[in-house]
PDB file of C-alpha atoms in Angstrom:
ATOM      1  CA  MET U   1     -15.594   3.830 -24.703  1.00 72.00           C
ATOM      2  CA  PRO U   2     -16.516  -0.007 -24.555  1.00 77.00           C
ATOM      3  CA  LEU U   3     -17.127  -1.020 -21.254  1.00 81.00           C
ATOM      4  CA  PRO U   4     -17.602  -4.931 -19.971  1.00 81.00           C
ATOM      5  CA  GLY U   5     -20.854  -6.429 -20.962  1.00 83.00           C
ATOM      6  CA  ASP U   6     -21.423  -4.512 -24.513  1.00 84.00           C
ATOM      7  CA  ILE U   7     -22.820  -6.480 -26.856  1.00 83.00           C
ATOM      8  CA  ILE U   8     -21.684  -5.929 -30.385  1.00 81.00           C
ATOM      9  CA  GLU U   9     -24.206  -5.664 -33.436  1.00 81.00           C
ATOM     10  CA  GLY U  10     -21.874  -4.516 -35.749  1.00 79.00           C
ATOM     11  CA  VAL U  11     -18.617  -2.907 -36.778  1.00 81.00           C
ATOM     12  CA  ALA U  12     -17.449  -0.646 -39.891  1.00 80.00           C
ATOM     13  CA  GLU U  13     -14.218   0.623 -40.823  1.00 77.00           C
ATOM     14  CA  LEU U  14     -14.251   4.802 -39.606  1.00 70.00           C
ATOM     15  CA  ALA U  15     -14.468   5.918 -43.280  1.00 60.00           C
ATOM     16  CA  ALA U  16     -17.452   3.669 -44.218  1.00 57.00           C
ATOM     17  CA  ALA U  17     -20.866   4.879 -44.800  1.00 56.00           C
ATOM     18  CA  ASP U  18     -23.500   3.901 -42.112  1.00 57.00           C
ATOM     19  CA  ASP U  19     -25.074   1.345 -44.429  1.00 57.00           C
ATOM     20  CA  SER U  20     -21.987  -0.591 -44.645  1.00 63.00           C
ATOM     21  CA  ILE U  21     -21.752  -1.539 -41.173  1.00 69.00           C
ATOM     22  CA  VAL U  22     -20.852  -5.736 -41.095  1.00 68.00           C
ATOM     23  CA  GLN U  23     -23.599  -7.320 -38.932  1.00 72.00           C
ATOM     24  CA  ALA U  24     -22.655  -9.130 -36.089  1.00 67.00           C
ATOM     25  CA  LYS U  25     -24.340 -12.333 -37.123  1.00 69.00           C
ATOM     26  CA  ALA U  26     -21.365 -14.990 -36.371  1.00 73.00           C
ATOM     27  CA  TRP U  27     -18.459 -14.805 -34.157  1.00 74.00           C
ATOM     28  CA  SER U  28     -16.383 -16.147 -36.847  1.00 75.00           C
ATOM     29  CA  GLU U  29     -17.633 -13.173 -39.355  1.00 75.00           C
ATOM     30  CA  ILE U  30     -16.679 -10.666 -36.911  1.00 74.00           C
ATOM     31  CA  THR U  31     -13.212 -11.816 -36.010  1.00 75.00           C
ATOM     32  CA  LEU U  32     -12.476 -12.330 -39.513  1.00 77.00           C
ATOM     33  CA  PHE U  33     -13.630  -8.869 -40.567  1.00 78.00           C
ATOM     34  CA  LEU U  34     -11.444  -7.453 -37.461  1.00 77.00           C
ATOM     35  CA  GLY U  35      -8.339  -9.342 -38.217  1.00 76.00           C
ATOM     36  CA  LYS U  36      -8.421  -7.911 -41.571  1.00 76.00           C
ATOM     37  CA  ILE U  37      -8.366  -4.218 -40.349  1.00 74.00           C
ATOM     38  CA  ASP U  38      -5.747  -4.539 -37.554  1.00 75.00           C
ATOM     39  CA  GLY U  39      -4.701  -0.660 -36.005  1.00 74.00           C
ATOM     40  CA  GLN U  40      -7.069   1.023 -37.793  1.00 77.00           C
ATOM     41  CA  CYS U  41      -9.818   2.899 -36.299  1.00 83.00           C
ATOM     42  CA  ILE U  42     -13.540   1.477 -36.713  1.00 79.00           C
ATOM     43  CA  TRP U  43     -16.844   1.977 -35.461  1.00 80.00           C
ATOM     44  CA  LEU U  44     -18.826  -0.240 -33.026  1.00 80.00           C
ATOM     45  CA  LYS U  45     -22.331  -0.640 -32.554  1.00 83.00           C
ATOM     46  CA  VAL U  46     -23.157  -1.991 -29.926  1.00 83.00           C
ATOM     47  CA  ARG U  47     -26.230  -2.648 -27.271  1.00 84.00           C
ATOM     48  CA  ARG U  48     -26.069  -1.882 -23.687  1.00 86.00           C
ATOM     49  CA  GLY U  49     -29.007  -2.593 -21.802  1.00 83.00           C
ATOM     50  CA  GLU U  50     -31.969  -1.022 -23.578  1.00 81.00           C
ATOM     51  CA  SER U  51     -29.806   1.505 -25.700  1.00 83.00           C
ATOM     52  CA  THR U  52     -27.787   1.259 -28.945  1.00 84.00           C
ATOM     53  CA  LEU U  53     -24.555   3.233 -29.046  1.00 84.00           C
ATOM     54  CA  LYS U  54     -22.112   3.485 -31.629  1.00 84.00           C
ATOM     55  CA  LEU U  55     -18.425   3.884 -30.336  1.00 82.00           C
ATOM     56  CA  ARG U  56     -15.186   4.866 -31.903  1.00 82.00           C
ATOM     57  CA  GLY U  57     -11.813   2.550 -31.158  1.00 82.00           C
ATOM     58  CA  TYR U  58      -9.167   0.825 -32.449  1.00 80.00           C
ATOM     59  CA  VAL U  59      -8.961  -2.742 -33.345  1.00 79.00           C
ATOM     60  CA  LEU U  60      -6.196  -4.517 -32.366  1.00 78.00           C
ATOM     61  CA  VAL U  61      -5.193  -7.985 -32.661  1.00 75.00           C
ATOM     62  CA  GLU U  62      -2.654  -9.804 -30.207  1.00 70.00           C
ATOM     63  CA  ARG U  63      -0.756 -12.792 -31.466  1.00 66.00           C
ATOM     64  CA  ARG U  64       0.317 -15.136 -28.897  1.00 59.00           C
ATOM     65  CA  ARG U  65       1.878 -18.528 -29.694  1.00 53.00           C
ATOM     66  CA  SER U  66       0.833 -19.061 -33.061  1.00 54.00           C
ATOM     67  CA  ASN U  67      -1.524 -17.073 -35.498  1.00 54.00           C
ATOM     68  CA  LEU U  68      -4.368 -19.465 -33.937  1.00 56.00           C
ATOM     69  CA  GLN U  69      -3.897 -18.187 -30.838  1.00 61.00           C
ATOM     70  CA  LYS U  70      -4.942 -14.444 -31.051  1.00 70.00           C
ATOM     71  CA  ARG U  71      -6.773 -12.443 -28.916  1.00 75.00           C
ATOM     72  CA  LEU U  72      -9.033  -9.070 -30.462  1.00 77.00           C
ATOM     73  CA  VAL U  73      -8.757  -5.894 -28.453  1.00 80.00           C
ATOM     74  CA  VAL U  74     -10.443  -2.759 -28.826  1.00 81.00           C
ATOM     75  CA  ARG U  75      -8.685   0.378 -27.353  1.00 80.00           C
ATOM     76  CA  ALA U  76     -10.756   3.484 -26.956  1.00 80.00           C
ATOM     77  CA  ALA U  77     -10.179   6.223 -29.050  1.00 78.00           C
ATOM     78  CA  SER U  78     -10.616   9.096 -26.544  1.00 76.00           C
ATOM     79  CA  ASP U  79      -8.190   6.728 -23.737  1.00 75.00           C
ATOM     80  CA  ASP U  80      -5.326   5.053 -24.865  1.00 72.00           C
ATOM     81  CA  ARG U  81      -5.425   3.321 -21.633  1.00 75.00           C
ATOM     82  CA  HIS U  82      -9.020   1.995 -21.774  1.00 78.00           C
ATOM     83  CA  LEU U  83      -8.661  -1.628 -23.227  1.00 77.00           C
ATOM     84  CA  ALA U  84     -11.532  -4.037 -24.034  1.00 80.00           C
ATOM     85  CA  VAL U  85     -11.213  -7.480 -24.996  1.00 80.00           C
ATOM     86  CA  ILE U  86     -13.923  -8.819 -27.418  1.00 80.00           C
ATOM     87  CA  ALA U  87     -14.887 -12.412 -26.517  1.00 80.00           C
ATOM     88  CA  GLU U  88     -17.910 -14.965 -27.332  1.00 79.00           C
ATOM     89  CA  LEU U  89     -20.358 -14.944 -24.007  1.00 80.00           C
ATOM     90  CA  THR U  90     -23.649 -15.999 -23.351  1.00 84.00           C
ATOM     91  CA  LEU U  91     -26.306 -13.634 -23.056  1.00 84.00           C
ATOM     92  CA  ALA U  92     -26.876 -13.986 -19.410  1.00 86.00           C
ATOM     93  CA  ARG U  93     -22.816 -13.495 -18.493  1.00 86.00           C
ATOM     94  CA  CYS U  94     -23.466 -10.023 -20.927  1.00 84.00           C
ATOM     95  CA  THR U  95     -26.305  -8.877 -18.786  1.00 85.00           C
ATOM     96  CA  GLU U  96     -24.333  -9.538 -15.757  1.00 85.00           C
ATOM     97  CA  LEU U  97     -21.271  -7.522 -16.859  1.00 83.00           C
ATOM     98  CA  GLN U  98     -23.590  -4.807 -17.990  1.00 82.00           C
ATOM     99  CA  GLU U  99     -25.001  -4.318 -14.380  1.00 83.00           C
ATOM    100  CA  MET U 100     -21.290  -4.593 -12.902  1.00 82.00           C
ATOM    101  CA  SER U 101     -20.280  -1.903 -15.479  1.00 77.00           C
ATOM    102  CA  ARG U 102     -23.612   0.574 -14.663  1.00 78.00           C
ATOM    103  CA  ARG U 103     -22.849   0.340 -10.894  1.00 75.00           C
ATOM    104  CA  MET U 104     -19.083   1.667 -11.391  1.00 73.00           C
ATOM    105  CA  VAL U 105     -20.381   4.112 -13.864  1.00 68.00           C
ATOM    106  CA  ASN U 106     -22.738   5.493 -11.689  1.00 68.00           C
ATOM    107  CA  SER U 107     -20.593   5.775  -8.529  1.00 60.00           C
ATOM    108  CA  GLY U 108     -19.526   8.593  -8.149  1.00 52.00           C
ATOM    109  CA  SER U 109     -17.270   8.155  -4.591  1.00 48.00           C
ATOM    110  CA  CYS U 110     -13.697   7.041  -5.029  1.00 51.00           C
ATOM    111  CA  GLY U 111     -12.198   3.643  -3.595  1.00 51.00           C
ATOM    112  CA  TYR U 112     -14.181   0.837  -2.301  1.00 48.00           C
ATOM    113  CA  ASN U 113     -17.356   2.972  -3.094  1.00 49.00           C
ATOM    114  CA  GLN U 114     -16.414   2.818  -6.927  1.00 48.00           C
ATOM    115  CA  MET U 115     -17.763  -0.694  -6.775  1.00 50.00           C
ATOM    116  CA  GLY U 116     -20.606   0.113  -4.924  1.00 50.00           C
ATOM    117  CA  LEU U 117     -19.305  -1.210  -1.897  1.00 61.00           C
ATOM    118  CA  GLN U 118     -19.655   0.111   1.575  1.00 77.00           C
ATOM    119  CA  TYR U 119     -16.723  -0.374   3.617  1.00 81.00           C
ATOM    120  CA  ASP U 120     -16.850   0.690   7.551  1.00 85.00           C
ATOM    121  CA  TRP U 121     -13.420   2.127   8.333  1.00 85.00           C
ATOM    122  CA  LYS U 122     -14.554   3.317  11.580  1.00 86.00           C
ATOM    123  CA  MET U 123     -15.180  -0.107  12.907  1.00 87.00           C
ATOM    124  CA  LYS U 124     -12.482  -1.597  11.359  1.00 87.00           C
ATOM    125  CA  VAL U 125     -10.064   0.602  12.558  1.00 87.00           C
ATOM    126  CA  GLY U 126     -11.081   0.237  15.673  1.00 85.00           C
ATOM    127  CA  THR U 127     -11.537  -3.566  15.621  1.00 86.00           C
ATOM    128  CA  TYR U 128      -8.283  -4.599  14.092  1.00 86.00           C
ATOM    129  CA  LEU U 129      -5.937  -1.890  15.502  1.00 86.00           C
ATOM    130  CA  PRO U 130      -4.528  -1.719  19.090  1.00 83.00           C
ATOM    131  CA  ASP U 131      -5.380   2.014  19.032  1.00 81.00           C
ATOM    132  CA  SER U 132      -7.090   4.139  16.594  1.00 80.00           C
ATOM    133  CA  ARG U 133      -4.335   6.509  15.927  1.00 79.00           C
ATOM    134  CA  SER U 134      -1.741   3.728  15.927  1.00 81.00           C
ATOM    135  CA  THR U 135      -0.309   3.028  12.654  1.00 86.00           C
ATOM    136  CA  VAL U 136       1.264  -0.381  13.729  1.00 86.00           C
ATOM    137  CA  VAL U 137       4.135  -0.175  11.348  1.00 91.00           C
ATOM    138  CA  SER U 138       6.971   2.006  12.280  1.00 92.00           C
ATOM    139  CA  SER U 139       9.993   3.184  10.294  1.00 94.00           C
ATOM    140  CA  ILE U 140      13.454   4.970  11.116  1.00 95.00           C
ATOM    141  CA  VAL U 141      15.566   6.574   8.922  1.00 94.00           C
ATOM    142  CA  PHE U 142      19.713   6.610   9.075  1.00 95.00           C
ATOM    143  CA  MET U 143      21.696   8.921   7.725  1.00 92.00           C
ATOM    144  CA  PRO U 144      25.312   8.647   6.294  1.00 92.00           C
ATOM    145  CA  LEU U 145      28.144   9.292   8.648  1.00 90.00           C
ATOM    146  CA  THR U 146      31.159  11.452   7.509  1.00 85.00           C
ATOM    147  CA  ARG U 147      33.080   9.517   4.709  1.00 84.00           C
ATOM    148  CA  GLU U 148      30.170   7.462   3.729  1.00 85.00           C
ATOM    149  CA  TYR U 149      29.971   7.797   0.115  1.00 83.00           C
ATOM    150  CA  ARG U 150      28.491   4.706  -0.676  1.00 88.00           C
ATOM    151  CA  VAL U 151      24.858   3.641   0.653  1.00 91.00           C
ATOM    152  CA  GLU U 152      25.937   0.195   0.857  1.00 93.00           C
ATOM    153  CA  ALA U 153      27.763   1.400   4.149  1.00 94.00           C
ATOM    154  CA  THR U 154      24.629   2.734   5.719  1.00 94.00           C
ATOM    155  CA  ILE U 155      23.000  -0.131   4.733  1.00 95.00           C
ATOM    156  CA  VAL U 156      25.409  -2.058   6.704  1.00 96.00           C
ATOM    157  CA  ARG U 157      24.856   0.237   9.880  1.00 96.00           C
ATOM    158  CA  THR U 158      21.250  -0.143   9.474  1.00 96.00           C
ATOM    159  CA  MET U 159      21.214  -4.020   9.501  1.00 96.00           C
ATOM    160  CA  ALA U 160      23.555  -3.959  12.289  1.00 97.00           C
ATOM    161  CA  TRP U 161      21.038  -1.452  14.386  1.00 97.00           C
ATOM    162  CA  PHE U 162      18.403  -4.096  13.667  1.00 97.00           C
ATOM    163  CA  SER U 163      20.051  -7.110  14.763  1.00 97.00           C
ATOM    164  CA  ALA U 164      21.336  -5.647  17.907  1.00 97.00           C
ATOM    165  CA  ALA U 165      17.797  -4.563  18.614  1.00 96.00           C
ATOM    166  CA  VAL U 166      16.459  -7.903  18.144  1.00 96.00           C
ATOM    167  CA  SER U 167      19.442 -10.022  19.812  1.00 96.00           C
ATOM    168  CA  SER U 168      18.837  -7.870  22.752  1.00 96.00           C
ATOM    169  CA  GLY U 169      15.361  -8.590  23.139  1.00 95.00           C
ATOM    170  CA  ILE U 170      13.217  -6.278  21.282  1.00 96.00           C
ATOM    171  CA  PRO U 171      10.709  -7.831  19.432  1.00 94.00           C
ATOM    172  CA  LEU U 172      10.599  -6.766  16.277  1.00 95.00           C
ATOM    173  CA  VAL U 173       9.618  -7.995  12.676  1.00 95.00           C
ATOM    174  CA  PHE U 174      11.552  -6.760   9.726  1.00 95.00           C
ATOM    175  CA  VAL U 175       9.187  -5.583   6.409  1.00 95.00           C
ATOM    176  CA  ASN U 176      10.946  -3.370   4.370  1.00 95.00           C
ATOM    177  CA  ILE U 177      14.508  -1.468   3.486  1.00 95.00           C
ATOM    178  CA  GLN U 178      14.747   1.663   0.977  1.00 95.00           C
ATOM    179  CA  THR U 179      16.884   4.179  -0.245  1.00 93.00           C
ATOM    180  CA  GLU U 180      15.373   7.665   0.728  1.00 89.00           C
ATOM    181  CA  GLN U 181      16.993  11.145  -0.854  1.00 86.00           C
ATOM    182  CA  ILE U 182      17.240  13.412   2.104  1.00 79.00           C
ATOM    183  CA  ARG U 183      17.474  17.391   0.725  1.00 72.00           C
ATOM    184  CA  ASN U 184      17.930  20.833   2.424  1.00 56.00           C
ATOM    185  CA  LEU U 185      20.484  19.741   4.869  1.00 55.00           C
ATOM    186  CA  GLU U 186      22.202  22.028   7.209  1.00 50.00           C
ATOM    187  CA  ARG U 187      26.122  21.688   8.284  1.00 43.00           C
ATOM    188  CA  ARG U 188      26.358  19.431  11.252  1.00 45.00           C
ATOM    189  CA  ASN U 189      29.446  19.509  13.531  1.00 41.00           C
ATOM    190  CA  THR U 190      29.607  16.656  16.031  1.00 40.00           C
ATOM    191  CA  SER U 191      31.982  16.287  18.420  1.00 37.00           C
ATOM    192  CA  GLY U 192      33.336  13.367  19.849  1.00 35.00           C
ATOM    193  CA  LYS U 193      31.105   9.800  19.087  1.00 36.00           C
ATOM    194  CA  ASP U 194      28.980  10.110  16.339  1.00 38.00           C
ATOM    195  CA  LEU U 195      25.282  10.770  16.840  1.00 38.00           C
ATOM    196  CA  THR U 196      22.800   7.579  16.300  1.00 41.00           C
ATOM    197  CA  CYS U 197      20.065   7.347  13.865  1.00 43.00           C
ATOM    198  CA  SER U 198      18.894  10.160  11.955  1.00 43.00           C
ATOM    199  CA  ARG U 199      21.557  12.271  13.592  1.00 43.00           C
ATOM    200  CA  GLN U 200      24.331  10.657  11.926  1.00 49.00           C
ATOM    201  CA  LEU U 201      24.697  13.151   9.259  1.00 48.00           C
ATOM    202  CA  ASP U 202      27.865  15.359   9.626  1.00 48.00           C
ATOM    203  CA  GLY U 203      29.967  18.036   7.259  1.00 47.00           C
ATOM    204  CA  TYR U 204      26.958  18.508   5.070  1.00 49.00           C
ATOM    205  CA  VAL U 205      26.303  22.055   3.892  1.00 46.00           C
ATOM    206  CA  GLY U 206      22.905  23.942   3.152  1.00 48.00           C
ATOM    207  CA  ASN U 207      21.232  22.853  -0.296  1.00 50.00           C
ATOM    208  CA  GLN U 208      22.779  19.828  -0.507  1.00 61.00           C
ATOM    209  CA  SER U 209      21.319  16.164  -0.474  1.00 70.00           C
ATOM    210  CA  ALA U 210      22.240  12.858   1.160  1.00 81.00           C
ATOM    211  CA  GLN U 211      21.132   9.650   0.164  1.00 87.00           C
ATOM    212  CA  GLY U 212      19.612   8.031   3.637  1.00 92.00           C
ATOM    213  CA  VAL U 213      18.234   4.323   4.186  1.00 95.00           C
ATOM    214  CA  ARG U 214      14.711   3.817   6.109  1.00 95.00           C
ATOM    215  CA  LEU U 215      13.948   0.570   7.665  1.00 96.00           C
ATOM    216  CA  TRP U 216      10.261  -0.102   8.082  1.00 96.00           C
ATOM    217  CA  TYR U 217       9.696  -2.919  11.011  1.00 95.00           C
ATOM    218  CA  LEU U 218       6.361  -4.410  12.783  1.00 93.00           C
ATOM    219  CA  PRO U 219       5.929  -5.292  16.530  1.00 91.00           C
ATOM    220  CA  GLY U 220       7.226  -8.902  16.853  1.00 89.00           C
ATOM    221  CA  ILE U 221       4.292  -9.996  19.339  1.00 87.00           C
ATOM    222  CA  ALA U 222       1.723  -7.239  19.514  1.00 85.00           C
ATOM    223  CA  GLU U 223       0.978  -3.951  20.972  1.00 87.00           C
ATOM    224  CA  VAL U 224      -1.711  -3.797  23.853  1.00 89.00           C
ATOM    225  CA  PRO U 225      -3.503  -0.367  24.669  1.00 88.00           C
ATOM    226  CA  LEU U 226      -3.301   0.009  28.238  1.00 90.00           C
ATOM    227  CA  GLU U 227      -4.846   2.883  30.463  1.00 89.00           C
ATOM    228  CA  LEU U 228      -2.497   3.564  33.609  1.00 90.00           C
ATOM    229  CA  THR U 229      -4.813   5.600  36.117  1.00 89.00           C
ATOM    230  CA  PRO U 230      -3.411   7.021  39.247  1.00 90.00           C
ATOM    231  CA  GLY U 231      -5.640   6.839  42.407  1.00 89.00           C
ATOM    232  CA  PRO U 232      -6.060   9.704  44.712  1.00 90.00           C
ATOM    233  CA  GLY U 233      -2.881  10.394  46.689  1.00 88.00           C
ATOM    234  CA  GLU U 234      -0.611   8.007  43.826  1.00 87.00           C
ATOM    235  CA  ALA U 235       1.901  10.111  42.576  1.00 86.00           C
ATOM    236  CA  ARG U 236       3.723   7.314  40.297  1.00 90.00           C
ATOM    237  CA  PHE U 237       2.514   5.054  37.721  1.00 92.00           C
ATOM    238  CA  GLY U 238       4.433   2.277  39.368  1.00 92.00           C
ATOM    239  CA  ILE U 239       7.106   1.159  36.245  1.00 94.00           C
ATOM    240  CA  ASP U 240      10.679   1.834  36.071  1.00 94.00           C
ATOM    241  CA  ILE U 241      11.918   2.276  32.468  1.00 94.00           C
ATOM    242  CA  LYS U 242      15.101   2.691  30.887  1.00 95.00           C
ATOM    243  CA  ARG U 243      16.231   3.350  27.220  1.00 95.00           C
ATOM    244  CA  THR U 244      18.252   0.420  25.515  1.00 95.00           C
ATOM    245  CA  ASP U 245      21.280   1.381  23.299  1.00 95.00           C
ATOM    246  CA  GLU U 246      19.148   0.924  20.028  1.00 96.00           C
ATOM    247  CA  GLY U 247      16.533   4.075  21.836  1.00 95.00           C
ATOM    248  CA  PHE U 248      13.574   1.576  22.693  1.00 96.00           C
ATOM    249  CA  VAL U 249      12.026   2.340  25.788  1.00 95.00           C
ATOM    250  CA  SER U 250      11.404  -0.953  27.842  1.00 95.00           C
ATOM    251  CA  ILE U 251      10.075  -1.470  30.838  1.00 94.00           C
ATOM    252  CA  TYR U 252      12.300  -3.348  33.661  1.00 92.00           C
ATOM    253  CA  SER U 253      10.179  -3.542  36.875  1.00 93.00           C
ATOM    254  CA  VAL U 254       6.658  -3.069  37.679  1.00 93.00           C
ATOM    255  CA  ALA U 255       5.719  -2.272  41.200  1.00 92.00           C
ATOM    256  CA  LYS U 256       2.574  -4.144  42.925  1.00 89.00           C
ATOM    257  CA  GLY U 257      -0.149  -2.087  44.145  1.00 90.00           C
ATOM    258  CA  THR U 258      -0.041   0.679  41.577  1.00 92.00           C
ATOM    259  CA  PRO U 259      -1.849   1.729  38.282  1.00 92.00           C
ATOM    260  CA  ALA U 260       0.745  -0.172  36.503  1.00 92.00           C
ATOM    261  CA  GLU U 261      -0.319  -3.480  38.138  1.00 92.00           C
ATOM    262  CA  ARG U 262      -4.437  -2.546  37.989  1.00 92.00           C
ATOM    263  CA  ALA U 263      -3.841  -1.631  34.142  1.00 91.00           C
ATOM    264  CA  GLY U 264      -2.841  -5.315  33.608  1.00 92.00           C
ATOM    265  CA  LEU U 265       0.945  -4.585  33.084  1.00 92.00           C
ATOM    266  CA  VAL U 266       2.364  -7.378  35.536  1.00 93.00           C
ATOM    267  CA  PRO U 267       1.192 -10.588  33.350  1.00 92.00           C
ATOM    268  CA  LEU U 268       2.794  -9.031  30.316  1.00 93.00           C
ATOM    269  CA  PHE U 269       5.828  -8.020  32.044  1.00 93.00           C
ATOM    270  CA  GLU U 270       5.973 -12.169  33.339  1.00 93.00           C
ATOM    271  CA  GLN U 271       5.214 -13.041  30.234  1.00 92.00           C
ATOM    272  CA  ALA U 272       8.080 -10.764  28.340  1.00 92.00           C
ATOM    273  CA  LYS U 273      10.714 -11.865  31.091  1.00 92.00           C
ATOM    274  CA  GLN U 274       9.943 -15.603  30.037  1.00 93.00           C
ATOM    275  CA  SER U 275      10.150 -14.906  26.639  1.00 92.00           C
ATOM    276  CA  GLU U 276      13.292 -13.270  27.102  1.00 93.00           C
ATOM    277  CA  HIS U 277      12.034 -10.049  25.556  1.00 95.00           C
ATOM    278  CA  HIS U 278      11.748  -6.605  26.547  1.00 95.00           C
ATOM    279  CA  LEU U 279       8.374  -5.264  27.113  1.00 95.00           C
ATOM    280  CA  VAL U 280       8.581  -2.337  25.118  1.00 95.00           C
ATOM    281  CA  ILE U 281       6.637   1.476  25.692  1.00 93.00           C
ATOM    282  CA  SER U 282       5.660   1.920  21.645  1.00 91.00           C
ATOM    283  CA  ARG U 283       3.421   5.027  22.070  1.00 88.00           C
ATOM    284  CA  LEU U 284       1.985   7.541  24.815  1.00 88.00           C
ATOM    285  CA  GLU U 285      -1.041   9.005  24.208  1.00 83.00           C
ATOM    286  CA  GLY U 286      -1.097   7.923  20.666  1.00 79.00           C
ATOM    287  CA  LYS U 287       2.329   9.426  19.874  1.00 85.00           C
ATOM    288  CA  SER U 288       5.165   7.237  18.970  1.00 88.00           C
ATOM    289  CA  LEU U 289       8.184   6.637  21.345  1.00 90.00           C
ATOM    290  CA  LEU U 290       9.609   4.332  19.148  1.00 90.00           C
ATOM    291  CA  PRO U 291      13.342   5.627  17.666  1.00 88.00           C
TER     292      PRO U 291
END
């Protein structure tokens, strides 16, 4: 298939004999010839490095605002998704593009390595994430309540939960909201007040499906990794916690002379109080504690 940087030396219709190849002496001759066989299968004689190749493809003429503004494209015969734009370039530019193509073709790995680049994932994760096991972004699924037949009602409750959490002082940043199909449900019978968050489903039987709503959010300020290490004879970390109405584990007091103070929780707690935010425990040993 054609690659960036290939230098066209000649063009011929597929049914033509080998000696009928139109030599690419001038750009105008090539464009005129290809414009006459729009949509047909052709042979391309190209120079790629030290080699000369004969490639098969379909010529396409893309006309823009007028017939004077058109672009010639060759579609590979073996792959309809592979398109190559024919353009008039300098030899130096063609050589540069050929080198880029060579690196991509010769690379056998995936992702960044397809371009011949090395990416230090371990270093990036250790440098730019608060913890190597932290995903930073979090999500929560809200299920429809009994007699909620429209997804809009679930979205309303989802945004009410998010707004209530932010208003109470939980530092969150909205990322995205999406519907999510939940299948193979078991019947749940709840008594009294409906359960919250993902436990809100009621009255569905097995093999039925429901449309839930997934909310994605980020920490509004930062996640800070801390290690609390009790000393000899210490039985407590020195923090008092409680769970908010929206399900977040919040620190509401830090004792002095404890592992929590030595780990640096006191200044974080004071900073959160000054900004009228909760200090939230997001993860414990890499496992999320977020709702």
